[in-house]
């Protein structure tokens, strides 16, 4: 379950990443979260910034590792506002399969097709 709540403080730098098109940074984003149990997160903060006038939109999402080692990729939060704009979301996450590690993925899209992406440094759930 992923539910959107509201928006916007600064995220921790080590949980952020920059998307490259091979040469230039075309998007930045990341997030932070608070572990409430082995299966849930609260205060999940996601943010994304479009840094290029390339006609592509940007998005951010949560990626988690379950107790059995499988990966759960959560829904994208898309931003279509263009270069030099930023957006953020607060959300929660719970997974009966467990949340053992968390990453934040940032990407650029052409329509529904992901073009370039980055994955933040992961963080283990120590609860």
mmCIF file of N, CA and C in Angstrom:
data_model
loop_
_atom_site.group_PDB
_atom_site.id
_atom_site.type_symbol
_atom_site.label_atom_id
_atom_site.label_comp_id
_atom_site.label_asym_id
_atom_site.label_seq_id
_atom_site.Cartn_x
_atom_site.Cartn_y
_atom_site.Cartn_z
ATOM 1 N N UNK A 1 0.847 -1.167 0.000
ATOM 2 C CA UNK A 1 0.000 0.000 0.000
ATOM 3 C C UNK A 1 0.894 1.231 0.000
ATOM 4 N N UNK A 2 0.629 2.198 -0.870
ATOM 5 C CA UNK A 2 1.347 3.453 -0.925
ATOM 6 C C UNK A 2 0.315 4.548 -0.978
ATOM 7 N N UNK A 3 0.343 5.454 -0.016
ATOM 8 C CA UNK A 3 -0.668 6.504 0.033
ATOM 9 C C UNK A 3 -0.001 7.864 0.124
ATOM 10 N N UNK A 4 -0.398 8.811 -0.696
ATOM 11 C CA UNK A 4 0.201 10.136 -0.723
ATOM 12 C C UNK A 4 -0.400 11.011 0.363
ATOM 13 N N UNK A 5 0.461 11.784 1.054
ATOM 14 C CA UNK A 5 -0.010 12.627 2.138
ATOM 15 C C UNK A 5 0.154 14.118 1.831
ATOM 16 N N UNK A 6 1.387 14.655 1.743
ATOM 17 C CA UNK A 6 1.591 16.074 1.459
ATOM 18 C C UNK A 6 2.975 16.334 0.886
ATOM 19 N N UNK A 7 3.644 17.471 1.225
ATOM 20 C CA UNK A 7 4.937 17.755 0.604
ATOM 21 C C UNK A 7 5.910 18.600 1.428
ATOM 22 N N UNK A 8 7.199 18.462 1.397
ATOM 23 C CA UNK A 8 8.387 19.245 1.171
ATOM 24 C C UNK A 8 9.459 19.695 2.183
ATOM 25 N N UNK A 9 10.202 18.992 2.967
ATOM 26 C CA UNK A 9 11.457 19.470 3.545
ATOM 27 C C UNK A 9 12.669 18.986 2.747
ATOM 28 N N UNK A 10 13.864 19.265 3.207
ATOM 29 C CA UNK A 10 15.078 18.813 2.508
ATOM 30 C C UNK A 10 15.381 17.359 2.833
ATOM 31 N N UNK A 11 15.858 16.620 1.846
ATOM 32 C CA UNK A 11 16.178 15.197 2.029
ATOM 33 C C UNK A 11 17.657 15.029 2.361
ATOM 34 N N UNK A 12 17.998 13.917 2.964
ATOM 35 C CA UNK A 12 19.383 13.629 3.307
ATOM 36 C C UNK A 12 20.185 13.358 2.038
ATOM 37 N N UNK A 13 21.341 14.003 1.900
ATOM 38 C CA UNK A 13 22.127 13.949 0.672
ATOM 39 C C UNK A 13 22.532 12.526 0.298
ATOM 40 N N UNK A 14 22.884 11.673 1.254
ATOM 41 C CA UNK A 14 23.328 10.322 0.931
ATOM 42 C C UNK A 14 22.193 9.441 0.399
ATOM 43 N N UNK A 15 20.969 9.893 0.509
ATOM 44 C CA UNK A 15 19.827 9.134 -0.004
ATOM 45 C C UNK A 15 19.324 9.717 -1.318
ATOM 46 N N UNK A 16 20.144 10.572 -1.931
ATOM 47 C CA UNK A 16 19.796 11.208 -3.196
ATOM 48 C C UNK A 16 20.663 10.637 -4.309
ATOM 49 N N UNK A 17 20.256 10.906 -5.549
ATOM 50 C CA UNK A 17 21.086 10.520 -6.684
ATOM 51 C C UNK A 17 20.820 11.468 -7.847
ATOM 52 N N UNK A 18 21.748 11.482 -8.802
ATOM 53 C CA UNK A 18 21.640 12.314 -9.991
ATOM 54 C C UNK A 18 21.570 11.427 -11.219
ATOM 55 N N UNK A 19 20.614 11.704 -12.091
ATOM 56 C CA UNK A 19 20.440 10.951 -13.332
ATOM 57 C C UNK A 19 21.282 11.603 -14.419
ATOM 58 N N UNK A 20 22.109 10.821 -15.086
ATOM 59 C CA UNK A 20 22.954 11.310 -16.169
ATOM 60 C C UNK A 20 22.442 10.797 -17.507
ATOM 61 N N UNK A 21 22.554 11.626 -18.537
ATOM 62 C CA UNK A 21 22.217 11.197 -19.893
ATOM 63 C C UNK A 21 23.452 10.686 -20.617
ATOM 64 N N UNK A 22 24.498 10.418 -19.884
ATOM 65 C CA UNK A 22 25.788 10.009 -20.429
ATOM 66 C C UNK A 22 26.824 11.093 -20.197
ATOM 67 N N UNK A 23 26.377 12.360 -20.211
ATOM 68 C CA UNK A 23 27.283 13.492 -20.031
ATOM 69 C C UNK A 23 26.751 14.476 -18.987
ATOM 70 N N UNK A 24 25.476 14.830 -19.092
ATOM 71 C CA UNK A 24 24.877 15.872 -18.264
ATOM 72 C C UNK A 24 23.936 15.291 -17.204
ATOM 73 N N UNK A 25 23.812 16.010 -16.093
ATOM 74 C CA UNK A 25 22.806 15.670 -15.094
ATOM 75 C C UNK A 25 21.471 16.174 -15.617
ATOM 76 N N UNK A 26 20.506 15.265 -15.774
ATOM 77 C CA UNK A 26 19.198 15.635 -16.324
ATOM 78 C C UNK A 26 18.085 15.599 -15.278
ATOM 79 N N UNK A 27 18.367 15.011 -14.126
ATOM 80 C CA UNK A 27 17.399 14.979 -13.028
ATOM 81 C C UNK A 27 18.126 14.663 -11.734
ATOM 82 N N UNK A 28 17.536 15.091 -10.640
ATOM 83 C CA UNK A 28 18.035 14.773 -9.300
ATOM 84 C C UNK A 28 16.844 14.394 -8.448
ATOM 85 N N UNK A 29 17.094 13.595 -7.437
ATOM 86 C CA UNK A 29 16.011 13.247 -6.534
ATOM 87 C C UNK A 29 16.478 12.314 -5.450
ATOM 88 N N UNK A 30 15.517 11.894 -4.637
ATOM 89 C CA UNK A 30 15.816 10.982 -3.553
ATOM 90 C C UNK A 30 14.747 11.025 -2.500
ATOM 91 N N UNK A 31 15.170 10.855 -1.250
ATOM 92 C CA UNK A 31 14.190 10.857 -0.187
ATOM 93 C C UNK A 31 14.740 10.430 1.153
ATOM 94 N N UNK A 32 13.816 10.175 2.045
ATOM 95 C CA UNK A 32 14.118 9.753 3.403
ATOM 96 C C UNK A 32 12.889 9.038 3.943
ATOM 97 N N UNK A 33 13.024 8.336 5.052
ATOM 98 C CA UNK A 33 11.906 7.621 5.648
ATOM 99 C C UNK A 33 12.218 7.275 7.091
ATOM 100 N N UNK A 34 11.151 6.921 7.826
ATOM 101 C CA UNK A 34 11.279 6.462 9.203
ATOM 102 C C UNK A 34 10.737 5.043 9.267
ATOM 103 N N UNK A 35 11.541 4.119 9.790
ATOM 104 C CA UNK A 35 11.104 2.734 9.945
ATOM 105 C C UNK A 35 10.230 2.616 11.187
ATOM 106 N N UNK A 36 9.052 2.011 11.045
ATOM 107 C CA UNK A 36 8.165 1.828 12.191
ATOM 108 C C UNK A 36 8.097 0.372 12.638
ATOM 109 N N UNK A 37 8.464 -0.544 11.749
ATOM 110 C CA UNK A 37 8.512 -1.972 12.063
ATOM 111 C C UNK A 37 9.295 -2.670 10.967
ATOM 112 N N UNK A 38 9.385 -3.981 11.019
ATOM 113 C CA UNK A 38 10.064 -4.754 9.968
ATOM 114 C C UNK A 38 9.240 -4.773 8.680
ATOM 115 N N UNK A 39 7.985 -4.284 8.739
ATOM 116 C CA UNK A 39 7.090 -4.319 7.574
ATOM 117 C C UNK A 39 6.568 -2.958 7.137
ATOM 118 N N UNK A 40 6.948 -1.872 7.824
ATOM 119 C CA UNK A 40 6.331 -0.595 7.456
ATOM 120 C C UNK A 40 7.255 0.602 7.662
ATOM 121 N N UNK A 41 6.935 1.647 6.898
ATOM 122 C CA UNK A 41 7.644 2.918 6.946
ATOM 123 C C UNK A 41 6.625 4.029 7.132
ATOM 124 N N UNK A 42 7.015 5.088 7.825
ATOM 125 C CA UNK A 42 6.194 6.292 7.875
ATOM 126 C C UNK A 42 7.094 7.456 7.483
ATOM 127 N N UNK A 43 6.494 8.603 7.297
ATOM 128 C CA UNK A 43 7.243 9.801 6.927
ATOM 129 C C UNK A 43 8.172 9.545 5.743
ATOM 130 N N UNK A 44 7.700 8.778 4.765
ATOM 131 C CA UNK A 44 8.485 8.564 3.547
ATOM 132 C C UNK A 44 8.424 9.870 2.758
ATOM 133 N N UNK A 45 9.580 10.446 2.518
ATOM 134 C CA UNK A 45 9.688 11.702 1.787
ATOM 135 C C UNK A 45 10.396 11.417 0.473
ATOM 136 N N UNK A 46 9.761 11.747 -0.634
ATOM 137 C CA UNK A 46 10.337 11.575 -1.965
ATOM 138 C C UNK A 46 10.371 12.931 -2.654
ATOM 139 N N UNK A 47 11.450 13.225 -3.377
ATOM 140 C CA UNK A 47 11.536 14.482 -4.121
ATOM 141 C C UNK A 47 12.240 14.247 -5.451
ATOM 142 N N UNK A 48 11.925 15.103 -6.414
ATOM 143 C CA UNK A 48 12.554 15.015 -7.723
ATOM 144 C C UNK A 48 12.665 16.408 -8.318
ATOM 145 N N UNK A 49 13.751 16.644 -9.060
ATOM 146 C CA UNK A 49 13.969 17.921 -9.744
ATOM 147 C C UNK A 49 14.384 17.644 -11.181
ATOM 148 N N UNK A 50 13.773 18.356 -12.114
ATOM 149 C CA UNK A 50 14.131 18.287 -13.525
ATOM 150 C C UNK A 50 15.204 19.339 -13.768
ATOM 151 N N UNK A 51 16.366 18.927 -14.257
ATOM 152 C CA UNK A 51 17.480 19.856 -14.433
ATOM 153 C C UNK A 51 17.828 20.112 -15.894
ATOM 154 N N UNK A 52 17.053 19.574 -16.834
ATOM 155 C CA UNK A 52 17.397 19.728 -18.250
ATOM 156 C C UNK A 52 16.188 20.111 -19.096
ATOM 157 N N UNK A 53 16.430 20.966 -20.077
ATOM 158 C CA UNK A 53 15.400 21.344 -21.052
ATOM 159 C C UNK A 53 15.473 20.360 -22.215
ATOM 160 N N UNK A 54 15.090 19.109 -21.934
ATOM 161 C CA UNK A 54 15.240 18.052 -22.932
ATOM 162 C C UNK A 54 13.917 17.471 -23.417
ATOM 163 N N UNK A 55 12.801 18.016 -22.940
ATOM 164 C CA UNK A 55 11.494 17.520 -23.367
ATOM 165 C C UNK A 55 11.024 16.273 -22.648
ATOM 166 N N UNK A 56 11.809 15.774 -21.708
ATOM 167 C CA UNK A 56 11.433 14.579 -20.945
ATOM 168 C C UNK A 56 10.917 14.983 -19.572
ATOM 169 N N UNK A 57 10.054 14.145 -19.005
ATOM 170 C CA UNK A 57 9.616 14.417 -17.634
ATOM 171 C C UNK A 57 10.379 13.506 -16.677
ATOM 172 N N UNK A 58 10.280 13.800 -15.379
ATOM 173 C CA UNK A 58 11.044 13.073 -14.371
ATOM 174 C C UNK A 58 10.106 12.426 -13.355
ATOM 175 N N UNK A 59 10.636 11.447 -12.627
ATOM 176 C CA UNK A 59 9.827 10.738 -11.635
ATOM 177 C C UNK A 59 10.734 10.165 -10.551
ATOM 178 N N UNK A 60 10.127 9.847 -9.409
ATOM 179 C CA UNK A 60 10.840 9.241 -8.291
ATOM 180 C C UNK A 60 9.952 8.151 -7.699
ATOM 181 N N UNK A 61 10.578 7.112 -7.150
ATOM 182 C CA UNK A 61 9.821 6.054 -6.481
ATOM 183 C C UNK A 61 10.670 5.383 -5.419
ATOM 184 N N UNK A 62 9.991 4.642 -4.580
ATOM 185 C CA UNK A 62 10.593 3.841 -3.528
ATOM 186 C C UNK A 62 10.862 2.439 -4.079
ATOM 187 N N UNK A 63 11.996 1.865 -3.695
ATOM 188 C CA UNK A 63 12.328 0.476 -4.025
ATOM 189 C C UNK A 63 12.711 -0.189 -2.713
ATOM 190 N N UNK A 64 12.121 -1.351 -2.415
ATOM 191 C CA UNK A 64 12.428 -2.024 -1.149
ATOM 192 C C UNK A 64 12.792 -3.484 -1.385
ATOM 193 N N UNK A 65 13.547 -4.035 -0.433
ATOM 194 C CA UNK A 65 13.867 -5.467 -0.439
ATOM 195 C C UNK A 65 13.061 -6.136 0.649
ATOM 196 N N UNK A 66 12.395 -7.230 0.290
ATOM 197 C CA UNK A 66 11.575 -7.992 1.238
ATOM 198 C C UNK A 66 12.435 -8.975 2.031
ATOM 199 N N UNK A 67 11.832 -9.578 3.034
ATOM 200 C CA UNK A 67 12.521 -10.550 3.889
ATOM 201 C C UNK A 67 13.042 -11.744 3.096
ATOM 202 N N UNK A 68 12.336 -12.147 2.025
ATOM 203 C CA UNK A 68 12.765 -13.296 1.227
ATOM 204 C C UNK A 68 13.808 -12.935 0.170
ATOM 205 N N UNK A 69 14.231 -11.664 0.136
ATOM 206 C CA UNK A 69 15.248 -11.215 -0.807
ATOM 207 C C UNK A 69 14.690 -10.658 -2.111
ATOM 208 N N UNK A 70 13.386 -10.764 -2.322
ATOM 209 C CA UNK A 70 12.790 -10.218 -3.548
ATOM 210 C C UNK A 70 12.707 -8.687 -3.449
ATOM 211 N N UNK A 71 12.575 -8.065 -4.602
ATOM 212 C CA UNK A 71 12.509 -6.605 -4.682
ATOM 213 C C UNK A 71 11.075 -6.164 -4.933
ATOM 214 N N UNK A 72 10.657 -5.122 -4.227
ATOM 215 C CA UNK A 72 9.339 -4.507 -4.425
ATOM 216 C C UNK A 72 9.593 -3.109 -4.979
ATOM 217 N N UNK A 73 9.155 -2.858 -6.224
ATOM 218 C CA UNK A 73 9.246 -1.515 -6.791
ATOM 219 C C UNK A 73 7.878 -0.872 -6.663
ATOM 220 N N UNK A 74 7.833 0.300 -6.058
ATOM 221 C CA UNK A 74 6.602 1.012 -5.778
ATOM 222 C C UNK A 74 6.244 1.906 -6.951
ATOM 223 N N UNK A 75 5.111 2.522 -6.896
ATOM 224 C CA UNK A 75 4.625 3.369 -7.991
ATOM 225 C C UNK A 75 5.485 4.627 -8.153
ATOM 226 N N UNK A 76 5.646 5.021 -9.408
ATOM 227 C CA UNK A 76 6.344 6.264 -9.721
ATOM 228 C C UNK A 76 5.501 7.461 -9.314
ATOM 229 N N UNK A 77 6.177 8.521 -8.874
ATOM 230 C CA UNK A 77 5.574 9.841 -8.661
ATOM 231 C C UNK A 77 6.163 10.725 -9.762
ATOM 232 N N UNK A 78 5.338 11.070 -10.744
ATOM 233 C CA UNK A 78 5.798 11.805 -11.928
ATOM 234 C C UNK A 78 5.669 13.310 -11.736
ATOM 235 N N UNK A 79 6.597 14.047 -12.367
ATOM 236 C CA UNK A 79 6.539 15.497 -12.410
ATOM 237 C C UNK A 79 6.750 15.938 -13.853
ATOM 238 N N UNK A 80 5.834 16.754 -14.348
ATOM 239 C CA UNK A 80 5.832 17.156 -15.752
ATOM 240 C C UNK A 80 6.122 18.644 -15.945
ATOM 241 N N UNK A 81 6.540 19.356 -14.922
ATOM 242 C CA UNK A 81 6.639 20.821 -14.962
ATOM 243 C C UNK A 81 7.791 21.374 -15.784
ATOM 244 N N UNK A 82 8.821 20.582 -16.068
ATOM 245 C CA UNK A 82 9.928 21.053 -16.893
ATOM 246 C C UNK A 82 11.153 21.474 -16.125
ATOM 247 N N UNK A 83 12.137 21.957 -16.885
ATOM 248 C CA UNK A 83 13.451 22.310 -16.352
ATOM 249 C C UNK A 83 13.367 23.276 -15.173
ATOM 250 N N UNK A 84 14.222 23.027 -14.191
ATOM 251 C CA UNK A 84 14.371 23.851 -12.991
ATOM 252 C C UNK A 84 13.141 23.858 -12.092
ATOM 253 N N UNK A 85 12.301 22.827 -12.196
ATOM 254 C CA UNK A 85 11.187 22.690 -11.262
ATOM 255 C C UNK A 85 11.421 21.461 -10.400
ATOM 256 N N UNK A 86 10.819 21.474 -9.230
ATOM 257 C CA UNK A 86 10.995 20.403 -8.253
ATOM 258 C C UNK A 86 9.647 20.121 -7.610
ATOM 259 N N UNK A 87 9.439 18.858 -7.231
ATOM 260 C CA UNK A 87 8.230 18.496 -6.508
ATOM 261 C C UNK A 87 8.589 17.447 -5.470
ATOM 262 N N UNK A 88 7.728 17.276 -4.479
ATOM 263 C CA UNK A 88 7.983 16.301 -3.420
ATOM 264 C C UNK A 88 6.673 15.726 -2.911
ATOM 265 N N UNK A 89 6.782 14.587 -2.267
ATOM 266 C CA UNK A 89 5.628 13.872 -1.750
ATOM 267 C C UNK A 89 5.990 13.267 -0.405
ATOM 268 N N UNK A 90 5.016 13.234 0.496
ATOM 269 C CA UNK A 90 5.101 12.440 1.718
ATOM 270 C C UNK A 90 4.169 11.258 1.535
ATOM 271 N N UNK A 91 4.594 10.120 2.016
ATOM 272 C CA UNK A 91 3.795 8.925 1.849
ATOM 273 C C UNK A 91 4.125 7.945 2.978
ATOM 274 N N UNK A 92 3.446 6.832 3.010
ATOM 275 C CA UNK A 92 3.760 5.730 3.920
ATOM 276 C C UNK A 92 3.886 4.474 3.071
ATOM 277 N N UNK A 93 4.456 3.437 3.636
ATOM 278 C CA UNK A 93 4.584 2.172 2.909
ATOM 279 C C UNK A 93 4.499 1.020 3.896
ATOM 280 N N UNK A 94 3.763 -0.006 3.520
ATOM 281 C CA UNK A 94 3.756 -1.236 4.317
ATOM 282 C C UNK A 94 3.703 -2.416 3.358
ATOM 283 N N UNK A 95 4.398 -3.484 3.745
ATOM 284 C CA UNK A 95 4.497 -4.678 2.913
ATOM 285 C C UNK A 95 4.523 -5.889 3.846
ATOM 286 N N UNK A 96 3.513 -6.778 3.759
ATOM 287 C CA UNK A 96 3.509 -7.960 4.628
ATOM 288 C C UNK A 96 4.706 -8.876 4.388
ATOM 289 N N UNK A 97 5.371 -8.719 3.237
ATOM 290 C CA UNK A 97 6.578 -9.495 2.937
ATOM 291 C C UNK A 97 7.827 -8.929 3.580
ATOM 292 N N UNK A 98 7.674 -7.783 4.252
ATOM 293 C CA UNK A 98 8.794 -7.160 4.945
ATOM 294 C C UNK A 98 9.428 -6.039 4.147
ATOM 295 N N UNK A 99 10.056 -5.130 4.871
ATOM 296 C CA UNK A 99 10.853 -4.059 4.277
ATOM 297 C C UNK A 99 12.200 -4.100 4.992
ATOM 298 N N UNK A 100 13.178 -4.730 4.352
ATOM 299 C CA UNK A 100 14.489 -4.927 4.971
ATOM 300 C C UNK A 100 15.518 -3.898 4.525
ATOM 301 N N UNK A 101 15.324 -3.311 3.324
ATOM 302 C CA UNK A 101 16.245 -2.307 2.784
ATOM 303 C C UNK A 101 15.449 -1.386 1.868
ATOM 304 N N UNK A 102 15.860 -0.107 1.820
ATOM 305 C CA UNK A 102 15.137 0.899 1.038
ATOM 306 C C UNK A 102 16.099 1.670 0.146
ATOM 307 N N UNK A 103 15.674 1.917 -1.091
ATOM 308 C CA UNK A 103 16.361 2.797 -2.034
ATOM 309 C C UNK A 103 15.350 3.785 -2.579
ATOM 310 N N UNK A 104 15.858 4.860 -3.208
ATOM 311 C CA UNK A 104 15.027 5.830 -3.918
ATOM 312 C C UNK A 104 15.524 5.831 -5.359
ATOM 313 N N UNK A 105 14.621 5.588 -6.305
ATOM 314 C CA UNK A 105 14.989 5.576 -7.718
ATOM 315 C C UNK A 105 14.444 6.835 -8.383
ATOM 316 N N UNK A 106 15.276 7.458 -9.199
ATOM 317 C CA UNK A 106 14.919 8.667 -9.933
ATOM 318 C C UNK A 106 15.134 8.367 -11.413
ATOM 319 N N UNK A 107 14.221 8.862 -12.272
ATOM 320 C CA UNK A 107 14.344 8.566 -13.701
ATOM 321 C C UNK A 107 13.779 9.683 -14.561
ATOM 322 N N UNK A 108 14.219 9.685 -15.821
ATOM 323 C CA UNK A 108 13.602 10.523 -16.844
ATOM 324 C C UNK A 108 12.787 9.613 -17.751
ATOM 325 N N UNK A 109 11.704 10.169 -18.290
ATOM 326 C CA UNK A 109 10.789 9.396 -19.128
ATOM 327 C C UNK A 109 10.498 10.121 -20.431
ATOM 328 N N UNK A 110 10.326 9.343 -21.481
ATOM 329 C CA UNK A 110 9.750 9.798 -22.747
ATOM 330 C C UNK A 110 8.401 9.108 -22.827
ATOM 331 N N UNK A 111 7.332 9.851 -22.563
ATOM 332 C CA UNK A 111 6.012 9.228 -22.453
ATOM 333 C C UNK A 111 6.015 8.270 -21.277
ATOM 334 N N UNK A 112 5.687 6.996 -21.528
ATOM 335 C CA UNK A 112 5.696 5.973 -20.474
ATOM 336 C C UNK A 112 6.986 5.160 -20.440
ATOM 337 N N UNK A 113 7.953 5.531 -21.273
ATOM 338 C CA UNK A 113 9.196 4.765 -21.377
ATOM 339 C C UNK A 113 10.305 5.404 -20.548
ATOM 340 N N UNK A 114 10.858 4.619 -19.627
ATOM 341 C CA UNK A 114 11.978 5.083 -18.816
ATOM 342 C C UNK A 114 13.219 5.166 -19.702
ATOM 343 N N UNK A 115 13.923 6.306 -19.632
ATOM 344 C CA UNK A 115 15.113 6.507 -20.466
ATOM 345 C C UNK A 115 16.398 6.332 -19.660
ATOM 346 N N UNK A 116 16.584 7.165 -18.647
ATOM 347 C CA UNK A 116 17.769 7.120 -17.791
ATOM 348 C C UNK A 116 17.307 7.077 -16.340
ATOM 349 N N UNK A 117 18.095 6.416 -15.475
ATOM 350 C CA UNK A 117 17.715 6.376 -14.067
ATOM 351 C C UNK A 117 18.940 6.258 -13.170
ATOM 352 N N UNK A 118 18.726 6.493 -11.894
ATOM 353 C CA UNK A 118 19.748 6.274 -10.878
ATOM 354 C C UNK A 118 19.055 5.710 -9.638
ATOM 355 N N UNK A 119 19.835 5.043 -8.818
ATOM 356 C CA UNK A 119 19.334 4.458 -7.582
ATOM 357 C C UNK A 119 20.205 4.980 -6.444
ATOM 358 N N UNK A 120 19.555 5.506 -5.409
ATOM 359 C CA UNK A 120 20.306 6.035 -4.265
ATOM 360 C C UNK A 120 21.017 4.910 -3.533
ATOM 361 N N UNK A 121 21.911 5.292 -2.661
ATOM 362 C CA UNK A 121 22.537 4.323 -1.770
ATOM 363 C C UNK A 121 21.447 3.741 -0.869
ATOM 364 N N UNK A 122 21.422 2.461 -0.682
ATOM 365 C CA UNK A 122 20.387 1.822 0.118
ATOM 366 C C UNK A 122 20.592 2.017 1.604
ATOM 367 N N UNK A 123 19.486 1.828 2.344
ATOM 368 C CA UNK A 123 19.530 1.926 3.801
ATOM 369 C C UNK A 123 18.822 0.717 4.391
ATOM 370 N N UNK A 124 19.481 0.013 5.312
ATOM 371 C CA UNK A 124 18.888 -1.150 5.966
ATOM 372 C C UNK A 124 17.899 -0.754 7.043
ATOM 373 N N UNK A 125 16.881 -1.555 7.200
ATOM 374 C CA UNK A 125 15.911 -1.405 8.275
ATOM 375 C C UNK A 125 16.505 -2.061 9.519
ATOM 376 N N UNK A 126 16.723 -1.295 10.558
ATOM 377 C CA UNK A 126 17.325 -1.835 11.777
ATOM 378 C C UNK A 126 16.316 -1.982 12.904
ATOM 379 N N UNK A 127 15.031 -1.798 12.606
ATOM 380 C CA UNK A 127 13.977 -1.929 13.633
ATOM 381 C C UNK A 127 13.723 -3.394 13.898
#
